[in-house]
Short mmCIF file of C-alpha atoms in Angstrom, two decimals:
data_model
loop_
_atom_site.label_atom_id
_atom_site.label_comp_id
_atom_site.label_asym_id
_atom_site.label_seq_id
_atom_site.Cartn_x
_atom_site.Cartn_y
_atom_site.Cartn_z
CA UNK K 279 -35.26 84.86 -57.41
CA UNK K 280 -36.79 81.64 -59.36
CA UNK K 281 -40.41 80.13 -59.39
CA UNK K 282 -41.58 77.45 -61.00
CA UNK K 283 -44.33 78.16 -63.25
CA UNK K 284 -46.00 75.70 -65.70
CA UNK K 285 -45.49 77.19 -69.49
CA UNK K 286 -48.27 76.29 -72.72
CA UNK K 287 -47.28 76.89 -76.24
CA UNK K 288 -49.47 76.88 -79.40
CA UNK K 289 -49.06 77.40 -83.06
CA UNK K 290 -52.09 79.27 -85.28
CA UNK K 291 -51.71 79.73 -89.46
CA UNK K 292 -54.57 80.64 -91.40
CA UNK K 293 -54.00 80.99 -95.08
CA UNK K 294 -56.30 80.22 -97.97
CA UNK K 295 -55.28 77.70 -100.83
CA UNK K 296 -52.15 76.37 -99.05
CA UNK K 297 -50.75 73.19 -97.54
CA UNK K 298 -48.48 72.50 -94.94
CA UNK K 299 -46.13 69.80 -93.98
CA UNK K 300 -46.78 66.36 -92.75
CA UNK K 301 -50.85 66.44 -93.70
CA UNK K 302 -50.38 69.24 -90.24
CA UNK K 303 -53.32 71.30 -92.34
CA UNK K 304 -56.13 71.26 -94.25
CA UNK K 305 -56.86 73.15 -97.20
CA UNK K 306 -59.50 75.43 -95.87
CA UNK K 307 -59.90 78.81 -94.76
CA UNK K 308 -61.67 77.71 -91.89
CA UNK K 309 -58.67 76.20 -89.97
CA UNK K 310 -57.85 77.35 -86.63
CA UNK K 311 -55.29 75.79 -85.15
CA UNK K 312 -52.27 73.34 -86.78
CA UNK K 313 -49.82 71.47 -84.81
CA UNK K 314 -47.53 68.95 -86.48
CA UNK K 315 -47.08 65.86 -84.55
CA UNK K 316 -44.98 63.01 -86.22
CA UNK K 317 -47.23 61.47 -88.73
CA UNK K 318 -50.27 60.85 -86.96
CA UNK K 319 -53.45 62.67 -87.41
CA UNK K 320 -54.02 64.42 -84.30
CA UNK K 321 -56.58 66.88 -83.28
CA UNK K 322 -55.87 70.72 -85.10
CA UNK K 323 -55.40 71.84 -81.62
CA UNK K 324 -52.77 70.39 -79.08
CA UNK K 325 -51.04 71.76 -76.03
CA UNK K 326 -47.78 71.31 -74.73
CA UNK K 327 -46.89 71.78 -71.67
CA UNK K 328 -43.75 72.71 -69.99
CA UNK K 329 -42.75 72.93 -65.85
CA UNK K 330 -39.67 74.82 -65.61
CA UNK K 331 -37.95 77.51 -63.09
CA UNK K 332 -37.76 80.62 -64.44
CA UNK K 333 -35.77 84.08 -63.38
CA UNK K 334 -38.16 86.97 -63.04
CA UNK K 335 -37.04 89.55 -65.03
CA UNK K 336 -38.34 92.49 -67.30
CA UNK K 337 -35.80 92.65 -69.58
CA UNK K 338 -35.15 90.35 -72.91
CA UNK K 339 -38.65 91.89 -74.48
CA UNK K 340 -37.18 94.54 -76.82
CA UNK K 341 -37.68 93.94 -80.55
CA UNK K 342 -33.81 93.41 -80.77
CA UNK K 343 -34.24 90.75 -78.17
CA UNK K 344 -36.66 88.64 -80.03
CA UNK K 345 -35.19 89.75 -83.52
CA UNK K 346 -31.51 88.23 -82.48
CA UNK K 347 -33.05 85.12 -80.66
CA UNK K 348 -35.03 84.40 -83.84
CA UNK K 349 -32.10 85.07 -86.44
CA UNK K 350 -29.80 82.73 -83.73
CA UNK K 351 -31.74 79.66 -84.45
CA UNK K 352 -31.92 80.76 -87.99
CA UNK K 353 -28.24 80.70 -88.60
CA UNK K 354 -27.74 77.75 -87.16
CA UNK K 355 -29.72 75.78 -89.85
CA UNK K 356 -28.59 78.79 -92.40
CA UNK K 357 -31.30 80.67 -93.07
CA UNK K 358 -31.25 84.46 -93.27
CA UNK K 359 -32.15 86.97 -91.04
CA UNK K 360 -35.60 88.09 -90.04
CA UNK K 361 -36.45 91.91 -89.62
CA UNK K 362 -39.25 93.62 -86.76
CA UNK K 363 -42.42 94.49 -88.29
CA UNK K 364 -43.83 97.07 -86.72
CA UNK K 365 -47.24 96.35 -88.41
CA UNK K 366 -47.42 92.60 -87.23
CA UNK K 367 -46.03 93.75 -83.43
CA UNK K 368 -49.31 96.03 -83.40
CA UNK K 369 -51.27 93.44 -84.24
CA UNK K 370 -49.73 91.22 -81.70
CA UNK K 371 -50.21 93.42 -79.18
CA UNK K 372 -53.99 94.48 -80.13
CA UNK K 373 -55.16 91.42 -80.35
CA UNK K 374 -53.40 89.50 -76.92
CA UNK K 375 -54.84 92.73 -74.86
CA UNK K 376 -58.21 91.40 -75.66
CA UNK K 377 -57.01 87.67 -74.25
CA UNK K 378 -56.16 89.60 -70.78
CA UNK K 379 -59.15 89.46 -69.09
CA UNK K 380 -59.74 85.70 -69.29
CA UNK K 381 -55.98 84.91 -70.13
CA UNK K 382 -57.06 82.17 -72.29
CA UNK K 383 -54.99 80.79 -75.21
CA UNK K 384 -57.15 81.74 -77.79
CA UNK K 385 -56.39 82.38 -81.53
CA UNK K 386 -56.50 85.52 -83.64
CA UNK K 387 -57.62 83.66 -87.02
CA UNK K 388 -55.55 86.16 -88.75
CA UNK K 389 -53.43 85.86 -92.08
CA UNK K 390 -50.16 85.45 -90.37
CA UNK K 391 -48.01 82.39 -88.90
CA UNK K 392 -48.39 82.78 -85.02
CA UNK K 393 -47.27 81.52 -82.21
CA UNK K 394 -48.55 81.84 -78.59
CA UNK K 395 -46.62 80.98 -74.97
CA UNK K 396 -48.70 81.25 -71.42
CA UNK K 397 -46.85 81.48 -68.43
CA UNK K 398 -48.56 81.42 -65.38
CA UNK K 399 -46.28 83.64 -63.70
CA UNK K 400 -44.03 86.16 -65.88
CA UNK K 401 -42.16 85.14 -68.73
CA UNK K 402 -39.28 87.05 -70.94
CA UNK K 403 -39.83 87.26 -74.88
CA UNK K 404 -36.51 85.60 -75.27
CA UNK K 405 -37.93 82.88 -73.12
CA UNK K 406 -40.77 82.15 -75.33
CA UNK K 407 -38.72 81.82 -78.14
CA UNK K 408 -36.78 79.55 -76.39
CA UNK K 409 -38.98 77.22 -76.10
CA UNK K 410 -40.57 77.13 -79.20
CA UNK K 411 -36.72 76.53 -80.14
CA UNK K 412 -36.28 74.00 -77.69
CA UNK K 413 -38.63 71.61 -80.38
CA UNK K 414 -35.73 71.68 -82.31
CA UNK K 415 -35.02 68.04 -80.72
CA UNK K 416 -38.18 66.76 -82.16
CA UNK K 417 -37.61 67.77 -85.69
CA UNK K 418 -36.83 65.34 -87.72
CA UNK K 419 -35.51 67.00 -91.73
CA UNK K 420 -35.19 64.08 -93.14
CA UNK K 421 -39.02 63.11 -93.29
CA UNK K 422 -39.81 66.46 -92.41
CA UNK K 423 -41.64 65.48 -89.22
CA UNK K 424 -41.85 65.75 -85.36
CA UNK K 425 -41.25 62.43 -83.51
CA UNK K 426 -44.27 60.70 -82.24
CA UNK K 427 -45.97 62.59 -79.58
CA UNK K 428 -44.11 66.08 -79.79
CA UNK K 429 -44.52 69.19 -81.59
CA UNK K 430 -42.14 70.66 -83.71
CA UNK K 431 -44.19 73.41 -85.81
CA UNK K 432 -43.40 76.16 -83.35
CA UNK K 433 -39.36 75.77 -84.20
CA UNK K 434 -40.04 75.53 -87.95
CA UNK K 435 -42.48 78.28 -87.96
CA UNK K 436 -39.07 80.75 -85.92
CA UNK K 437 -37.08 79.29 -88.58
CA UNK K 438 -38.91 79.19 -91.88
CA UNK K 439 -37.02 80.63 -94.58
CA UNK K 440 -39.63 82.50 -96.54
CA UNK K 441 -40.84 84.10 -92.92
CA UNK K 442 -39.06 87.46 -93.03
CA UNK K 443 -40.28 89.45 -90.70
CA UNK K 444 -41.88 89.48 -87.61
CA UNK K 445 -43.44 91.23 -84.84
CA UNK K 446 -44.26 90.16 -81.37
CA UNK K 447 -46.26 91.34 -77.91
CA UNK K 448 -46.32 90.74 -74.37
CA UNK K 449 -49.36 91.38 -72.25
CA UNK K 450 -49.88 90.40 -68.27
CA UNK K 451 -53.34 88.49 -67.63
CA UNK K 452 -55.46 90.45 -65.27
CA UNK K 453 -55.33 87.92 -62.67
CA UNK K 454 -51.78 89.92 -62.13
CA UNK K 455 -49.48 86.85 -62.43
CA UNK K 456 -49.95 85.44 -65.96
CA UNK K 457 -48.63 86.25 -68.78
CA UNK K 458 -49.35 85.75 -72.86
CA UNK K 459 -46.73 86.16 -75.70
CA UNK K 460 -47.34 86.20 -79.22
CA UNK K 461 -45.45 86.50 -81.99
CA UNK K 462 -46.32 86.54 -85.67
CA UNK K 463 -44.93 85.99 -89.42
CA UNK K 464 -45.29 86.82 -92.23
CA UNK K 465 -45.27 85.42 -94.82
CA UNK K 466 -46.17 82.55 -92.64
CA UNK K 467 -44.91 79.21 -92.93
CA UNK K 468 -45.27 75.29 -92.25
CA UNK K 469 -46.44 74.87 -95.97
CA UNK K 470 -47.08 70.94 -96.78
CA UNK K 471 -44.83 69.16 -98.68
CA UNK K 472 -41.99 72.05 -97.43
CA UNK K 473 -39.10 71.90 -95.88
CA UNK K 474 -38.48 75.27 -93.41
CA UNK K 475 -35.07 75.67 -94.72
CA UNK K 476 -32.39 73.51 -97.85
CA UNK K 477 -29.29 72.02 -96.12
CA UNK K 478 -26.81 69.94 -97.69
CA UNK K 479 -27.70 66.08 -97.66
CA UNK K 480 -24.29 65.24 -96.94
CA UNK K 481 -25.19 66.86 -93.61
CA UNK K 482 -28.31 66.12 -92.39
CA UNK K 483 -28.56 63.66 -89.61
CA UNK K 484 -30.09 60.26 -89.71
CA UNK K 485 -31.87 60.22 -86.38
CA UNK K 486 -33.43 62.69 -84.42
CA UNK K 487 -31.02 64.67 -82.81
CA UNK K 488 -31.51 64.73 -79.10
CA UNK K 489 -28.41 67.19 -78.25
CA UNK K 490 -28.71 70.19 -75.90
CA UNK K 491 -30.53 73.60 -77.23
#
């Protein structure tokens, strides 16, 4: 059985005395939301979002599932692993229970790299990821940018290589359809002047690679 069901994603890092890429944040504690977005200087918060059909399904949420969906991307740009935190899947989940009465995309301010997905019908933990992946496309390594008009800081964020662990939650609004999915890192990334991961130059691609993902 498929619906169609419209999908947001946002990215949240709070961290004191840090940059991140691309002039994405400011140095200040008080930031609440980042979203790179080519080299323009956008608003802190931006939305994207995604109409697609999606299989109903309750599986894919285990922390293996989003641990091996995470370290997938990862390897493919060859970074290592990433390990379930038990301690940031708590926090996850405590704070995304207190979004489920208004199912808002709000975020938690907290000292970790996050990333949140809405669904407004239900939506796997692998399927999150996914998309947050699927910026992959927009990421450009040599300037260390998303193209013009897209985000990329979702995909950087799953595949930063300093992020080691994570922990992620899954919570259905209490309108009974939508959902919220959150995952966080730590040590969070998207650091200015940063690259999420070293590759070979030899290798890296002159354009923007718009390939399948």
């Amino acid at each position: 059985m498929f619906i169609s069901d419209t999908f947001e994603i946002l990215l949240y890092i709070n961290r004191v005395s840090n940059e991140l890429p691309n002039n994405i944040h400011q140095n200040q504690t008080s930031l609440d939301m980042v979203v790179p977005m080519s080299s323009l200087l956008l608003p802190l918060m931006a939305i994207l979002v995604l109409s697609t059909s999606t299989q109903i399904s309750y599986a894919q949420n285990s922390p293996q599932d989003y641990v091996n969906i995470h370290n997938k991307a990862r390897s493919e740009v060859g970074v290592g692993p990433i390990n379930w935190d038990t301690k940031l899947a708590s926090y996850a989940q405590n704070y995304i229970n207190k979004l489920k009465a208004n199912c808002q995309m709000v975020h938690s301010r907290g000292p970790y790299g996050e990333n949140l997905a809405w669904g407004s019908g239900d939506i796997t933990g692998t399927g999150a990821v996914n998309m947050w992946i699927g910026e992959k496309r927009y990421y450009n390594y040599n300037s260390n940018s998303c193209a013009a008009g897209y985000q990329c800081g979702h995909y950087t964020q799953v595949v930063w290589r300093n992020s080691v662990r994570v922990g992620c939650a899954k919570v259905k609004c209490n309108n009974g359809r939508s959902t919220i999915i959150s995952c966080n890192y730590d040590p969070p990334g998207n650091y200015n002047g940063q690259r999420p991961y070293d590759i070979n130059p030899f290798e890296v691609p002159l354009s923007f690679n718009h390939g399948s993902f």
